[in-house]
Structures are given as C-alpha cells and as structure tokens.
Amino acid sequence: MKFDIARRSLFVLALSLVVAAGAPGDQKPKVLRFTGIPNDNTTELKAKYTPLAQHLSKVLSIQVEYVPSADYNASVDGFKNGDIQLCWFGGLTGLQARAAVPGARVIACGKIDKQFHSYFIANKSLGLEKSKDFPMALKGKKFTFGSASSTSGRLMPEYFIRKLGGQSPKDFFGAEMNFSGSHDKTAKLVEAGTFDAGAMDFATYDRMVKEKKLDPAICQVVWVSPDYPDYHFCVHPSLDTTFGAGFTDKLQAALVAIDDPALLAGMNRPEGLIPAKNEDFDTLKAAAIDAGVMR
C-alpha cells in the first residue's frame, strides 16, 4: 500500500512538472523585429525609431522591437534570414531583399517616396550655380556617393551620370567611385571641402539645413534629379504565420494611420505614410538592371 501511494505521488509530481514546463506564461513571447537602413547617424536613428516600436506595440498588442543595423547589407541579410520581419528599405535594398525572399511585400511609404529625387551638391569653392541642366561642370571633380547600396546616394545618381553625362562615373570623374557610407556624411564631407561634390537624399539635406547641421551657403545644391520611387516599409512573408492570418494588413493599416507629428518627424516623413505595393518599384528595378547593379 505504501508503495502504491509513493508511486502515485511521484506520478502527480512528474505530471505537475510537465504542465508547468508547458504553461503559456513560460513560453517566449512573439516579437516583431524591425530595422531601418542606416542612411543617417545610427544613434539618431535609434532615438527616432524606438518611439515607433513602442507605438506599434500598443496599437497591435504585440511586442515590437527596433534592431539597429550596422550597414545596408546587414539590414538586407537580417531580412533574408528572417531575423528582421519589418524593414524601412531604400528602393535598391528593398529590391534586393524581395529578390532573395519570395513573398516579401511592400506595404507603405511616405507620400514623397513615390516621387523621390537626389540632390547633386557642391562646395561653394567650385562657384557653380543651381541649374535644371545636368552639371557637366562636375566632370573631373572629386566626387563622393553615399552608401554603395543607396538608391538616392548611388544607384540613381550613377544612372543619371551615365544617361545625361554620357560616361561611367569612373570616366566622368577620372577616378574610382568614392563612397562616404551615408547621406549625412556625404553632406559634411562636401561642406568641409574634402570632396568637391557629391550626391545625396534630398530629404536628408533639407532636414540637416532645417536643423542647422549644414550650411547651404557652403554645401550648395547644384542639380535636382528627375523623380523615382525610393524608401518604403517591406514585410517578411512569415508575419502572417507568426501573428495570424491578416496581420500584415493590420500592420499596413497601423502605419498608414499614424498622425502623431513626433512619430512622423522621426521617420522624416512629416506629410505621412500611404499604402504601397511591390509593383510601384518596377521602374526602379529597370534602372538598377540598366546600371548593372541587379540582374
């Protein structure tokens, strides 16, 4: 009898341990991780994107975490590996990510992002005037692009140099292509005279001038490129599996509904976000193929 009681006690204890181990409270919470390409100062990006993560956590009733990326390639790799489920991509990085992840989907962009453009900037020492015509006077000057994977800081400027300047950047400037790494660095290098000129995201330039981080009298805009599609939010196809059918649509609606000026300013999109889709970037893909940076 004592043996049966002991055996039953051990069985109850073992069962209770199994139940406790499988208790919902002990399961790791599902987390939506998002990042943004580091097209600006990474410390500033974290300060801007963390409030967005907190906002989405509240609206969607899930845990949302901002994960900084070391560089453009790291953001694409994180998305490809599934470590990142939501990313604020540039046009080219988004194309690269979607080519590597079938089913990835563009869901939103800024109102300005379907008609984006680059600034060609120059140090005042060149004595150039802003013109509607492509600045052929930059031929042979010391020029810097932004990141090698940047749409507005490399891809489209290179495309326009080839198309309107009639030569490759190497032949036009007489040197191998230089890359600063980010738009803000391009602006500061041109302002300092380290480079005669450069190409960058117009929104970053305008923001830096507004925040008095850049002197437009020294670092001058000499040409504004034609429009093209660029930045956007892209989601990994695993979202609906992880958080339930229809979650991607809920996330899209949450992003488009943001009207808090502080959150929109943090994304440098004060005019707000609008729905977007993969097909909006077909013309950009054609330019990328033409420039030889995509197949």
Tab-separated table of C-alpha atoms in Angstrom:
chain	number	residue	atom	x	y	z
A	1	MET	CA	0.000	0.000	0.000
A	2	LYS	CA	2.735	2.428	0.952
A	3	PHE	CA	4.482	1.611	-2.338
A	4	ASP	CA	1.317	2.479	-4.365
A	5	ILE	CA	0.900	5.772	-2.529
A	6	ALA	CA	4.518	6.713	-3.148
A	7	ARG	CA	4.224	5.750	-6.802
A	8	ARG	CA	1.075	7.847	-7.217
A	9	SER	CA	2.782	10.784	-5.506
A	10	LEU	CA	5.729	10.578	-7.876
A	11	PHE	CA	3.364	10.413	-10.868
A	12	VAL	CA	1.451	13.514	-9.712
A	13	LEU	CA	4.730	15.367	-9.155
A	14	ALA	CA	6.035	14.433	-12.611
A	15	LEU	CA	2.754	15.444	-14.230
A	16	SER	CA	2.763	18.802	-12.462
A	17	LEU	CA	6.306	19.487	-13.719
A	18	VAL	CA	5.298	18.708	-17.306
A	19	VAL	CA	2.281	21.004	-17.075
A	20	ALA	CA	4.360	23.765	-15.515
A	21	ALA	CA	7.015	23.477	-18.220
A	22	GLY	CA	4.355	23.852	-20.909
A	23	ALA	CA	2.498	26.690	-19.225
A	24	PRO	CA	1.778	29.645	-21.529
A	25	GLY	CA	3.430	32.016	-19.104
A	26	ASP	CA	6.771	30.287	-19.628
A	27	GLN	CA	6.684	30.448	-23.445
A	28	LYS	CA	8.892	33.031	-25.147
A	29	PRO	CA	6.750	35.949	-26.372
A	30	LYS	CA	6.472	36.520	-30.099
A	31	VAL	CA	8.414	39.598	-31.130
A	32	LEU	CA	8.198	41.629	-34.330
A	33	ARG	CA	11.673	42.974	-35.024
A	34	PHE	CA	12.184	45.842	-37.401
A	35	THR	CA	15.081	47.921	-38.605
A	36	GLY	CA	15.905	50.716	-40.990
A	37	ILE	CA	18.803	51.039	-43.389
A	38	PRO	CA	21.450	53.192	-41.677
A	39	ASN	CA	21.264	56.072	-44.156
A	40	ASP	CA	21.916	58.520	-41.323
A	41	ASN	CA	23.606	58.648	-37.916
A	42	THR	CA	22.829	55.293	-36.237
A	43	THR	CA	22.441	56.822	-32.757
A	44	GLU	CA	19.884	59.287	-34.067
A	45	LEU	CA	18.042	56.528	-35.910
A	46	LYS	CA	17.631	54.508	-32.709
A	47	ALA	CA	16.249	57.557	-30.912
A	48	LYS	CA	13.779	58.118	-33.753
A	49	TYR	CA	12.680	54.531	-34.336
A	50	THR	CA	12.284	53.373	-30.733
A	51	PRO	CA	9.124	55.502	-30.217
A	52	LEU	CA	7.707	53.967	-33.413
A	53	ALA	CA	8.308	50.487	-31.986
A	54	GLN	CA	6.516	51.495	-28.794
A	55	HIS	CA	3.592	52.908	-30.787
A	56	LEU	CA	3.189	49.769	-32.907
A	57	SER	CA	3.418	47.580	-29.789
A	58	LYS	CA	0.483	49.449	-28.288
A	59	VAL	CA	-1.666	49.578	-31.426
A	60	LEU	CA	-1.096	45.958	-32.471
A	61	SER	CA	-0.975	44.474	-28.937
A	62	ILE	CA	2.284	42.640	-29.605
A	63	GLN	CA	5.925	43.190	-28.710
A	64	VAL	CA	7.727	45.274	-31.355
A	65	GLU	CA	11.469	45.821	-31.081
A	66	TYR	CA	13.757	48.131	-33.054
A	67	VAL	CA	17.058	46.479	-34.014
A	68	PRO	CA	19.841	48.764	-35.337
A	69	SER	CA	21.684	47.645	-38.483
A	70	ALA	CA	25.405	48.177	-38.952
A	71	ASP	CA	25.068	48.915	-42.670
A	72	TYR	CA	22.804	48.484	-45.695
A	73	ASN	CA	23.939	44.895	-46.311
A	74	ALA	CA	23.269	43.950	-42.690
A	75	SER	CA	19.658	45.120	-42.962
A	76	VAL	CA	19.143	43.034	-46.107
A	77	ASP	CA	20.860	39.985	-44.587
A	78	GLY	CA	18.758	40.227	-41.422
A	79	PHE	CA	15.608	40.314	-43.539
A	80	LYS	CA	16.761	37.400	-45.711
A	81	ASN	CA	17.496	35.302	-42.606
A	82	GLY	CA	14.134	36.096	-41.056
A	83	ASP	CA	15.739	37.828	-38.060
A	84	ILE	CA	14.065	41.064	-39.202
A	85	GLN	CA	10.383	40.980	-40.178
A	86	LEU	CA	9.821	44.654	-40.991
A	87	CYS	CA	12.325	46.995	-42.583
A	88	TRP	CA	12.447	50.580	-43.791
A	89	PHE	CA	14.357	49.947	-47.002
A	90	GLY	CA	15.671	52.185	-49.713
A	91	GLY	CA	14.486	51.359	-53.208
A	92	LEU	CA	17.532	49.257	-54.147
A	93	THR	CA	17.873	47.410	-50.830
A	94	GLY	CA	14.170	46.612	-50.986
A	95	LEU	CA	14.548	45.174	-54.483
A	96	GLN	CA	17.495	43.069	-53.292
A	97	ALA	CA	15.598	41.808	-50.245
A	98	ARG	CA	12.472	40.874	-52.201
A	99	ALA	CA	14.544	39.090	-54.844
A	100	ALA	CA	16.020	36.939	-52.051
A	101	VAL	CA	12.763	36.400	-50.108
A	102	PRO	CA	9.821	35.249	-52.261
A	103	GLY	CA	6.565	36.585	-50.882
A	104	ALA	CA	8.095	39.658	-49.257
A	105	ARG	CA	5.743	42.592	-49.603
A	106	VAL	CA	5.928	46.373	-49.764
A	107	ILE	CA	3.170	47.810	-47.574
A	108	ALA	CA	3.753	51.555	-47.108
A	109	CYS	CA	5.908	54.525	-47.992
A	110	GLY	CA	5.974	58.247	-47.396
A	111	LYS	CA	3.829	60.459	-49.602
A	112	ILE	CA	7.087	61.832	-51.028
A	113	ASP	CA	8.617	58.413	-51.716
A	114	LYS	CA	6.856	57.635	-54.966
A	115	GLN	CA	8.313	60.863	-56.402
A	116	PHE	CA	11.707	60.927	-54.697
A	117	HIS	CA	14.847	62.604	-56.048
A	118	SER	CA	18.531	63.161	-55.369
A	119	TYR	CA	20.464	66.360	-54.880
A	120	PHE	CA	23.836	66.845	-56.523
A	121	ILE	CA	25.699	69.103	-54.101
A	122	ALA	CA	28.955	71.036	-54.421
A	123	ASN	CA	31.259	73.075	-52.244
A	124	LYS	CA	30.879	76.803	-52.858
A	125	SER	CA	34.538	76.959	-53.934
A	126	LEU	CA	33.501	75.483	-57.296
A	127	GLY	CA	31.416	78.566	-57.993
A	128	LEU	CA	28.586	76.590	-59.586
A	129	GLU	CA	25.041	77.881	-59.931
A	130	LYS	CA	21.983	75.666	-59.488
A	131	SER	CA	20.638	74.637	-62.876
A	132	LYS	CA	17.911	72.498	-64.446
A	133	ASP	CA	20.570	71.041	-66.716
A	134	PHE	CA	22.821	68.185	-65.615
A	135	PRO	CA	26.002	69.715	-64.064
A	136	MET	CA	28.620	68.816	-66.667
A	137	ALA	CA	30.983	71.195	-64.829
A	138	LEU	CA	31.468	68.426	-62.228
A	139	LYS	CA	33.436	66.413	-64.772
A	140	GLY	CA	36.875	65.633	-63.370
A	141	LYS	CA	35.986	66.838	-59.853
A	142	LYS	CA	36.499	64.906	-56.631
A	143	PHE	CA	33.058	63.368	-56.059
A	144	THR	CA	31.545	61.101	-53.408
A	145	PHE	CA	28.455	58.932	-53.399
A	146	GLY	CA	26.769	57.769	-50.171
A	147	SER	CA	26.465	54.047	-49.487
A	148	ALA	CA	27.268	51.676	-52.340
A	149	SER	CA	23.776	50.193	-51.822
A	150	SER	CA	21.916	53.505	-51.615
A	151	THR	CA	19.231	54.325	-54.162
A	152	SER	CA	19.357	58.104	-53.808
A	153	GLY	CA	23.051	58.249	-52.897
A	154	ARG	CA	24.426	55.853	-55.516
A	155	LEU	CA	22.094	53.933	-57.861
A	156	MET	CA	20.087	56.780	-59.368
A	157	PRO	CA	22.940	59.342	-59.349
A	158	GLU	CA	25.087	56.803	-61.218
A	159	TYR	CA	22.194	56.144	-63.605
A	160	PHE	CA	21.839	59.863	-64.382
A	161	ILE	CA	25.615	60.330	-64.766
A	162	ARG	CA	25.655	57.552	-67.337
A	163	LYS	CA	22.491	58.733	-69.084
A	164	LEU	CA	22.992	62.516	-69.012
A	165	GLY	CA	26.759	62.762	-68.545
A	166	GLY	CA	27.380	60.176	-71.228
A	167	GLN	CA	30.062	58.269	-69.281
A	168	SER	CA	30.537	55.900	-66.372
A	169	PRO	CA	31.285	57.633	-63.044
A	170	LYS	CA	34.886	56.402	-63.263
A	171	ASP	CA	35.364	58.041	-66.660
A	172	PHE	CA	33.313	61.145	-65.853
A	173	PHE	CA	35.199	61.953	-62.640
A	174	GLY	CA	38.515	60.405	-63.668
A	175	ALA	CA	38.770	58.184	-60.596
A	176	GLU	CA	37.268	55.122	-58.950
A	177	MET	CA	33.924	55.734	-57.234
A	178	ASN	CA	34.129	57.050	-53.645
A	179	PHE	CA	31.532	56.126	-51.015
A	180	SER	CA	31.021	58.094	-47.793
A	181	GLY	CA	28.710	55.478	-46.268
A	182	SER	CA	25.678	57.676	-45.580
A	183	HIS	CA	23.883	60.816	-46.730
A	184	ASP	CA	24.808	62.954	-43.736
A	185	LYS	CA	28.485	62.054	-44.160
A	186	THR	CA	28.333	62.995	-47.843
A	187	ALA	CA	26.940	66.411	-46.931
A	188	LYS	CA	29.544	67.080	-44.249
A	189	LEU	CA	32.445	65.927	-46.434
A	190	VAL	CA	31.382	68.287	-49.218
A	191	GLU	CA	30.816	71.100	-46.738
A	192	ALA	CA	34.324	70.562	-45.355
A	193	GLY	CA	35.837	70.581	-48.840
A	194	THR	CA	37.153	67.030	-48.503
A	195	PHE	CA	35.209	66.349	-51.693
A	196	ASP	CA	34.262	68.927	-54.309
A	197	ALA	CA	30.815	67.473	-54.786
A	198	GLY	CA	28.525	64.543	-54.056
A	199	ALA	CA	25.062	63.050	-54.437
A	200	MET	CA	22.565	62.511	-51.647
A	201	ASP	CA	18.972	62.091	-50.498
A	202	PHE	CA	17.148	65.439	-50.813
A	203	ALA	CA	15.100	64.844	-47.647
A	204	THR	CA	18.228	64.369	-45.522
A	205	TYR	CA	19.810	67.532	-46.957
A	206	ASP	CA	16.675	69.594	-46.298
A	207	ARG	CA	16.399	68.251	-42.752
A	208	MET	CA	20.056	68.970	-41.978
A	209	VAL	CA	19.657	72.542	-43.216
A	210	LYS	CA	16.459	72.977	-41.183
A	211	GLU	CA	18.195	71.647	-38.055
A	212	LYS	CA	21.203	73.909	-38.763
A	213	LYS	CA	23.537	70.933	-39.108
A	214	LEU	CA	24.551	72.029	-42.602
A	215	ASP	CA	25.318	75.420	-44.142
A	216	PRO	CA	23.579	75.636	-47.553
A	217	ALA	CA	25.745	78.627	-48.467
A	218	ILE	CA	28.830	76.370	-48.345
A	219	CYS	CA	27.335	72.996	-49.302
A	220	GLN	CA	25.176	74.040	-52.226
A	221	VAL	CA	22.564	72.199	-54.275
A	222	VAL	CA	23.551	72.478	-57.925
A	223	TRP	CA	21.156	69.982	-59.528
A	224	VAL	CA	17.907	68.187	-58.642
A	225	SER	CA	17.436	64.838	-60.348
A	226	PRO	CA	14.255	63.589	-62.049
A	227	ASP	CA	11.834	61.719	-59.780
A	228	TYR	CA	11.919	57.991	-58.990
A	229	PRO	CA	10.418	55.689	-56.297
A	230	ASP	CA	12.580	55.057	-53.231
A	231	TYR	CA	12.059	54.404	-49.490
A	232	HIS	CA	9.360	52.060	-48.189
A	233	PHE	CA	8.324	49.611	-45.466
A	234	CYS	CA	8.704	45.980	-46.516
A	235	VAL	CA	7.495	42.937	-44.548
A	236	HIS	CA	8.729	39.360	-44.367
A	237	PRO	CA	6.203	36.709	-45.525
A	238	SER	CA	6.494	34.944	-42.141
A	239	LEU	CA	4.440	37.652	-40.396
A	240	ASP	CA	1.020	36.148	-41.088
A	241	THR	CA	2.249	32.733	-39.994
A	242	THR	CA	3.707	34.090	-36.760
A	243	PHE	CA	0.989	36.545	-35.750
A	244	GLY	CA	-2.047	35.176	-37.566
A	245	ALA	CA	-3.735	35.495	-40.943
A	246	GLY	CA	-4.322	39.090	-41.980
A	247	PHE	CA	-1.678	40.532	-39.646
A	248	THR	CA	0.285	42.141	-42.498
A	249	ASP	CA	-2.824	44.091	-43.498
A	250	LYS	CA	-3.284	45.191	-39.886
A	251	LEU	CA	0.325	46.390	-39.764
A	252	GLN	CA	-0.124	48.294	-43.011
A	253	ALA	CA	-3.231	49.993	-41.648
A	254	ALA	CA	-1.423	50.882	-38.403
A	255	LEU	CA	1.456	52.516	-40.285
A	256	VAL	CA	-0.760	54.474	-42.677
A	257	ALA	CA	-2.924	55.684	-39.772
A	258	ILE	CA	-0.011	57.310	-37.906
A	259	ASP	CA	-0.743	61.010	-37.476
A	260	ASP	CA	1.450	61.838	-34.469
A	261	PRO	CA	3.757	64.658	-35.691
A	262	ALA	CA	6.599	63.429	-33.476
A	263	LEU	CA	6.494	59.889	-34.901
A	264	LEU	CA	6.274	61.144	-38.484
A	265	ALA	CA	9.102	63.615	-37.894
A	266	GLY	CA	11.196	60.755	-36.515
A	267	MET	CA	10.791	58.969	-39.845
A	268	ASN	CA	11.475	62.247	-41.643
A	269	ARG	CA	8.044	61.873	-43.259
A	270	PRO	CA	6.005	64.723	-41.718
A	271	GLU	CA	3.485	64.519	-44.550
A	272	GLY	CA	2.514	60.971	-43.532
A	273	LEU	CA	2.562	57.456	-44.963
A	274	ILE	CA	0.468	55.917	-47.745
A	275	PRO	CA	-0.143	52.321	-48.905
A	276	ALA	CA	2.377	50.950	-51.414
A	277	LYS	CA	2.950	47.708	-53.305
A	278	ASN	CA	5.792	45.820	-54.975
A	279	GLU	CA	4.761	46.918	-58.457
A	280	ASP	CA	5.391	50.573	-57.560
A	281	PHE	CA	9.128	49.809	-57.878
A	282	ASP	CA	9.147	48.177	-61.318
A	283	THR	CA	10.650	51.288	-62.972
A	284	LEU	CA	13.391	51.397	-60.338
A	285	LYS	CA	14.207	47.741	-60.985
A	286	ALA	CA	14.644	48.542	-64.667
A	287	ALA	CA	17.077	51.352	-63.769
A	288	ALA	CA	19.001	49.018	-61.438
A	289	ILE	CA	19.357	46.448	-64.193
A	290	ASP	CA	20.408	49.155	-66.652
A	291	ALA	CA	23.044	50.416	-64.208
A	292	GLY	CA	24.357	46.885	-63.758
A	293	VAL	CA	23.686	46.587	-60.020
A	294	MET	CA	20.903	43.990	-60.429
A	295	ARG	CA	20.165	41.185	-62.859
